[in-house]
Coordinates of N, CA and C in Angstrom, one line a residue:
M1 N 0.8 -1.2 0.0 CA 0.0 0.0 0.0 C 0.9 1.2 0.0
A2 N 0.4 2.3 -0.7 CA 1.2 3.5 -0.8 C 1.2 4.2 0.6
T3 N 2.4 4.9 0.9 CA 2.5 5.6 2.1 C 2.8 7.1 1.8
A4 N 2.6 7.9 2.8 CA 2.8 9.3 2.7 C 3.0 9.8 4.1
S5 N 3.1 11.1 4.3 CA 3.2 11.7 5.6 C 2.0 12.5 5.8
L6 N 1.6 12.6 7.1 CA 0.4 13.3 7.6 C 0.8 14.2 8.7
E7 N 0.2 15.4 8.6 CA 0.5 16.4 9.7 C -0.9 17.0 10.1
Y8 N -1.1 17.1 11.4 CA -2.2 17.9 11.9 C -1.7 19.2 12.2
R9 N -2.4 20.3 11.8 CA -2.0 21.7 12.1 C -3.1 22.4 12.8
L10 N -2.8 23.1 13.9 CA -3.7 23.9 14.7 C -3.9 25.3 14.1
Y11 N -5.2 25.6 13.9 CA -5.5 27.0 13.4 C -5.3 28.0 14.5
K12 N -4.5 29.0 14.3 CA -4.1 30.0 15.3 C -4.7 31.4 15.0
G13 N -5.5 31.5 14.0 CA -6.0 32.8 13.6 C -5.8 33.0 12.1
L14 N -6.1 34.2 11.7 CA -6.1 34.6 10.3 C -4.9 34.1 9.6
H15 N -5.0 33.0 8.8 CA -4.0 32.4 7.9 C -2.7 32.0 8.8
S16 N -2.9 31.6 10.0 CA -1.8 31.3 10.9 C -2.1 29.9 11.4
F17 N -1.1 29.0 11.3 CA -1.2 27.6 11.7 C 0.0 27.1 12.4
E18 N -0.1 26.2 13.3 CA 1.0 25.6 14.1 C 1.0 24.1 13.9
P19 N 2.1 23.5 13.5 CA 2.1 22.0 13.4 C 1.9 21.4 14.8
L20 N 1.0 20.4 14.8 CA 0.7 19.8 16.1 C 1.3 18.4 16.2
F21 N 0.9 17.5 15.2 CA 1.4 16.1 15.2 C 1.8 15.8 13.8
H22 N 2.9 15.0 13.7 CA 3.4 14.6 12.4 C 3.5 13.1 12.4
Y23 N 3.1 12.5 11.3 CA 3.2 11.0 11.2 C 3.9 10.7 9.9
D24 N 5.1 10.1 10.0 CA 5.9 9.8 8.8 C 5.5 8.4 8.3
S25 N 5.5 8.2 7.0 CA 5.3 6.9 6.4 C 4.0 6.2 6.9
I26 N 2.9 6.9 6.8 CA 1.6 6.4 7.2 C 0.8 6.0 5.9
E27 N 0.1 4.9 6.0 CA -0.5 4.4 4.8 C -1.7 5.3 4.3
L28 N -1.8 5.4 3.0 CA -2.8 6.3 2.4 C -4.2 6.0 2.9
D29 N -4.6 4.7 3.1 CA -5.9 4.4 3.5 C -6.2 4.9 4.9
Q30 N -5.2 4.9 5.8 CA -5.3 5.5 7.1 C -5.5 7.0 7.0
I31 N -4.7 7.6 6.2 CA -4.9 9.1 6.0 C -6.3 9.4 5.6
L32 N -6.8 8.7 4.6 CA -8.2 9.0 4.1 C -9.2 8.7 5.2
T33 N -9.0 7.7 6.0 CA -10.0 7.4 7.1 C -9.9 8.5 8.1
R34 N -8.7 8.9 8.5 CA -8.6 10.0 9.4 C -9.2 11.3 8.9
R35 N -9.1 11.5 7.6 CA -9.6 12.7 7.0 C -11.1 12.7 7.0
E36 N -11.7 11.6 7.0 CA -13.2 11.4 7.0 C -13.8 11.8 8.4
C37 N -12.9 11.8 9.4 CA -13.3 12.1 10.8 C -13.3 13.6 11.1
E38 N -14.5 14.1 11.5 CA -14.6 15.5 11.9 C -13.9 15.8 13.2
F39 N -13.7 14.8 14.0 CA -13.0 15.1 15.3 C -11.8 14.2 15.5
F40 N -10.9 14.7 16.3 CA -9.6 14.0 16.5 C -9.3 14.2 18.0
V41 N -9.1 13.1 18.8 CA -8.8 13.2 20.2 C -7.4 12.7 20.5
K42 N -6.6 13.5 21.1 CA -5.3 13.1 21.5 C -4.9 13.9 22.8
D43 N -4.3 13.2 23.7 CA -3.8 13.7 25.0 C -4.9 14.5 25.7
G44 N -6.2 14.0 25.7 CA -7.3 14.6 26.4 C -7.9 15.8 25.7
I45 N -7.4 16.2 24.5 CA -7.9 17.3 23.8 C -8.7 16.9 22.6
T46 N -9.9 17.4 22.4 CA -10.7 17.1 21.2 C -10.5 18.3 20.3
Y47 N -10.1 17.9 19.0 CA -10.0 18.9 18.0 C -11.1 18.6 16.9
Q48 N -11.5 19.7 16.3 CA -12.4 19.6 15.2 C -11.7 20.0 13.9
Q49 N -11.9 19.1 12.9 CA -11.3 19.4 11.6 C -12.0 20.6 10.9
T50 N -11.1 21.5 10.4 CA -11.7 22.6 9.7 C -11.5 22.5 8.2
S51 N -10.4 21.8 7.8 CA -10.2 21.5 6.4 C -9.0 20.5 6.2
S52 N -8.7 20.2 5.0 CA -7.6 19.3 4.7 C -7.0 19.8 3.4
A53 N -5.7 19.3 3.2 CA -5.0 19.7 2.0 C -3.9 18.7 1.7
I54 N -3.3 18.8 0.6 CA -2.1 18.0 0.2 C -1.0 19.0 -0.3
E55 N 0.2 18.9 0.2 CA 1.3 19.7 -0.2 C 2.4 18.6 -0.7
E56 N 2.4 18.4 -2.0 CA 3.3 17.4 -2.5 C 3.0 16.0 -1.9
N57 N 3.9 15.4 -1.1 CA 3.6 14.1 -0.5 C 3.2 14.3 1.0
L58 N 2.8 15.5 1.4 CA 2.4 15.7 2.8 C 0.9 16.0 2.8
H59 N 0.2 15.1 3.5 CA -1.2 15.3 3.7 C -1.4 16.2 5.0
L60 N -2.3 17.1 4.9 CA -2.6 18.0 6.0 C -4.0 18.0 6.5
I61 N -4.2 17.9 7.8 CA -5.5 18.1 8.4 C -5.4 19.3 9.3
Y62 N -6.2 20.3 9.0 CA -6.3 21.5 9.9 C -7.4 21.3 10.9
V63 N -7.1 21.7 12.1 CA -8.0 21.5 13.2 C -8.0 22.7 14.1
K64 N -9.1 22.8 14.9 CA -9.2 23.8 16.0 C -9.6 23.0 17.3
K65 N -9.1 23.6 18.4 CA -9.4 22.9 19.7 C -10.8 23.2 20.1
V66 N -11.5 22.2 20.5 CA -12.9 22.4 20.9 C -13.2 22.0 22.4
E67 N -12.3 21.1 23.0 CA -12.6 20.7 24.3 C -11.3 20.1 24.9
E68 N -11.1 20.3 26.2 CA -10.0 19.7 26.9 C -10.6 19.0 28.1
S69 N -10.1 17.8 28.3 CA -10.4 17.0 29.5 C -9.2 16.1 29.9
E70 N -9.3 15.3 30.9 CA -8.2 14.5 31.3 C -8.1 13.3 30.3
K71 N -6.9 13.0 30.0 CA -6.6 11.9 29.1 C -7.0 10.6 29.8
E72 N -7.6 9.7 29.0 CA -8.1 8.4 29.5 C -6.9 7.7 30.1
K73 N -7.0 7.1 31.2 CA -5.9 6.4 31.9 C -6.0 4.9 31.6
E74 N -7.1 4.4 31.3 CA -7.3 3.0 31.0 C -6.6 2.6 29.6
V75 N -6.0 1.5 29.5 CA -5.4 1.0 28.3 C -6.4 0.3 27.5
F76 N -6.6 0.7 26.2 CA -7.6 0.1 25.4 C -7.0 -0.6 24.2
N77 N -7.7 -1.5 23.6 CA -7.4 -2.1 22.3 C -6.0 -2.7 22.3
L78 N -5.8 -3.7 23.1 CA -4.4 -4.3 23.2 C -4.2 -5.4 22.2
N79 N -5.2 -5.8 21.4 CA -5.1 -6.9 20.5 C -4.5 -6.4 19.1
G80 N -4.3 -5.2 18.9 CA -3.7 -4.7 17.6 C -4.7 -4.5 16.5
R81 N -5.9 -4.9 16.6 CA -6.9 -4.8 15.6 C -7.5 -3.4 15.6
L82 N -8.1 -2.9 14.5 CA -8.7 -1.6 14.4 C -10.1 -1.7 15.0
T83 N -10.5 -0.8 15.9 CA -11.8 -0.9 16.5 C -12.6 0.3 16.1
L84 N -13.9 0.0 15.8 CA -14.9 1.0 15.5 C -16.0 0.9 16.5
E85 N -16.3 1.9 17.2 CA -17.5 2.0 18.0 C -18.6 2.8 17.3
I86 N -19.7 2.2 17.2 CA -20.9 2.9 16.6 C -21.8 3.3 17.7
R87 N -22.0 4.6 17.9 CA -22.7 5.1 19.1 C -23.9 6.0 18.6
E88 N -24.9 5.9 19.5 CA -26.0 6.9 19.3 C -25.6 8.3 19.7
F89 N -25.8 9.2 18.8 CA -25.5 10.6 19.2 C -26.6 11.1 20.2
N90 N -26.2 11.1 21.5 CA -27.1 11.4 22.6 C -26.3 11.9 23.8
L91 N -26.2 13.2 23.9 CA -25.4 13.8 25.0 C -25.9 13.4 26.4
R92 N -27.2 13.3 26.5 CA -27.8 13.1 27.9 C -27.5 11.7 28.4
E93 N -27.3 10.7 27.5 CA -27.0 9.3 27.8 C -25.6 8.9 27.6
N94 N -24.7 9.9 27.4 CA -23.3 9.7 27.1 C -23.0 8.8 25.9
H95 N -23.8 9.1 24.9 CA -23.6 8.4 23.6 C -23.5 6.9 23.7
P96 N -24.6 6.2 24.0 CA -24.5 4.7 24.2 C -24.0 4.0 23.0
I97 N -23.3 2.9 23.2 CA -22.8 2.1 22.1 C -23.9 1.3 21.5
I98 N -24.0 1.4 20.1 CA -25.0 0.6 19.4 C -24.3 -0.8 19.0
Q99 N -23.1 -0.7 18.5 CA -22.4 -1.8 18.1 C -20.9 -1.5 18.2
K100 N -20.1 -2.5 18.3 CA -18.6 -2.4 18.3 C -18.1 -3.4 17.3
H101 N -17.2 -3.0 16.5 CA -16.6 -3.9 15.5 C -15.1 -3.8 15.5
E102 N -14.4 -4.9 15.1 CA -13.0 -4.9 14.9 C -12.7 -5.2 13.4
F103 N -11.7 -4.6 12.9 CA -11.4 -4.7 11.5 C -9.9 -4.9 11.4
D104 N -9.4 -5.4 10.2 CA -8.0 -5.5 9.9 C -7.5 -4.4 9.1
Q105 N -8.3 -3.7 8.4 CA -7.9 -2.6 7.5 C -8.6 -1.3 7.7
H106 N -8.0 -0.2 7.4 CA -8.6 1.1 7.6 C -9.7 1.3 6.5
L107 N -9.6 0.7 5.3 CA -10.6 0.8 4.3 C -12.0 0.2 4.8
E108 N -11.9 -0.8 5.6 CA -13.1 -1.4 6.2 C -13.8 -0.3 7.1
I109 N -13.0 0.4 7.9 CA -13.6 1.4 8.7 C -14.1 2.6 7.9
L110 N -13.3 3.0 6.9 CA -13.7 4.0 6.0 C -15.1 3.7 5.3
S111 N -15.3 2.5 5.0 CA -16.6 2.1 4.3 C -17.7 2.3 5.3
Q112 N -17.5 2.2 6.6 CA -18.6 2.4 7.6 C -18.8 3.9 7.8
I113 N -17.7 4.6 8.2 CA -17.8 6.0 8.6 C -18.1 6.9 7.4
G114 N -17.8 6.4 6.2 CA -18.1 7.2 5.0 C -19.5 7.1 4.5
S115 N -20.3 6.2 5.2 CA -21.7 6.0 4.8 C -22.6 7.0 5.5
V116 N -23.6 7.5 4.8 CA -24.6 8.4 5.4 C -25.6 7.6 6.2
Y117 N -26.0 6.5 5.8 CA -27.0 5.6 6.5 C -26.5 4.2 6.7
L118 N -26.8 3.7 7.9 CA -26.5 2.3 8.3 C -27.7 1.8 8.9
Y119 N -27.8 0.4 8.9 CA -29.0 -0.2 9.5 C -28.6 -1.2 10.5
F120 N -29.2 -1.2 11.7 CA -29.0 -2.1 12.8 C -30.4 -2.5 13.3
D121 N -30.6 -3.9 13.3 CA -31.8 -4.5 13.7 C -33.0 -3.9 12.9
Q122 N -32.8 -3.8 11.6 CA -33.8 -3.3 10.6 C -34.1 -1.8 10.8
M123 N -33.4 -1.1 11.7 CA -33.7 0.3 11.9 C -32.6 1.1 11.2
E124 N -33.1 2.2 10.6 CA -32.1 3.1 9.8 C -31.5 4.2 10.8
W125 N -30.2 4.4 10.6 CA -29.5 5.4 11.4 C -28.8 6.3 10.4
E126 N -28.8 7.6 10.7 CA -28.1 8.5 9.9 C -26.8 9.0 10.6
R127 N -25.8 9.1 9.8 CA -24.5 9.6 10.3 C -24.5 11.0 10.8
D128 N -24.0 11.3 12.0 CA -23.9 12.6 12.5 C -22.4 13.1 12.3
S129 N -21.5 12.3 12.8 CA -20.0 12.6 12.8 C -19.2 11.4 13.1
A130 N -17.9 11.6 12.9 CA -17.0 10.5 13.2 C -15.7 11.1 13.9
E131 N -15.0 10.3 14.7 CA -13.8 10.8 15.3 C -12.8 9.6 15.4
I132 N -11.6 10.0 15.4 CA -10.5 9.1 15.8 C -10.0 9.5 17.1
D133 N -10.1 8.6 18.1 CA -9.7 8.8 19.4 C -8.3 8.1 19.7
E134 N -7.2 8.8 19.6 CA -5.9 8.1 19.7 C -5.7 7.8 21.2
D135 N -6.3 8.4 22.1 CA -6.2 8.1 23.5 C -6.7 6.7 23.8
R136 N -7.8 6.3 23.2 CA -8.4 5.0 23.4 C -8.2 4.1 22.3
L137 N -7.5 4.5 21.2 CA -7.1 3.7 20.1 C -8.4 3.1 19.4
V138 N -9.4 4.0 19.2 CA -10.6 3.6 18.5 C -11.1 4.7 17.5
Y139 N -11.8 4.3 16.5 CA -12.6 5.2 15.7 C -14.0 5.2 16.3
V140 N -14.7 6.3 16.3 CA -16.1 6.3 16.8 C -17.0 7.0 15.7
L141 N -18.1 6.3 15.4 CA -19.1 6.8 14.5 C -20.3 7.2 15.3
Y142 N -20.8 8.4 15.2 CA -22.0 8.9 15.9 C -23.2 8.9 14.9
M143 N -24.3 8.2 15.4 CA -25.4 8.0 14.5 C -26.7 8.5 15.2
I144 N -27.7 8.9 14.4 CA -29.0 9.4 14.9 C -30.0 8.5 14.3
K145 N -30.9 8.0 15.1 CA -32.0 7.1 14.6 C -33.0 7.9 13.7
T146 N -33.3 7.5 12.5 CA -34.2 8.2 11.7 C -35.7 7.9 11.9
G147 N -35.9 6.7 12.5 CA -37.3 6.3 12.7 C -37.8 5.4 11.6
Y148 N -37.0 5.3 10.5 CA -37.4 4.4 9.4 C -37.0 3.0 9.7
K149 N -37.9 2.0 9.4 CA -37.7 0.6 9.7 C -37.8 -0.1 8.3
L150 N -36.8 -1.0 8.1 CA -36.8 -1.8 6.9 C -37.9 -2.9 7.0
E151 N -38.6 -3.1 6.0 CA -39.7 -4.0 6.0 C -39.3 -5.2 5.1
G152 N -39.7 -6.4 5.5 CA -39.5 -7.6 4.7 C -38.1 -8.2 4.8
Y153 N -37.3 -7.9 5.8 CA -36.0 -8.5 5.9 C -36.0 -9.4 7.1

């Protein structure tokens, strides 16, 4: 698989950016999966993606800081597989997990988080947003129930 470099840059004001995190030799499918995520969590800080770009072989994701909290202390995802949590977007109930999946490739996660609609137990769910949480080593897809139910399945 093709590799490139990825850099997250923090928006500092009018046309001003500061390099935050740099990843050398990262696979293109992981870059594309990360770019599909509106949110990025690292060291207890949640960033929101504002845009993305490519400068020669350097992929860029521009972010702004939206929330700071304590970094998760628990060690997650020790088996080395890629984890995707699919959660209901519901602040009052702390975004309950609908399903949790493990994958071997970032393209499998991209196929899930890149979809507008997914179906669980014949119920339709609409994508709200996605994040990569490096503190917990998971991707998270937030969904909203549409109320539509598949018939005849």
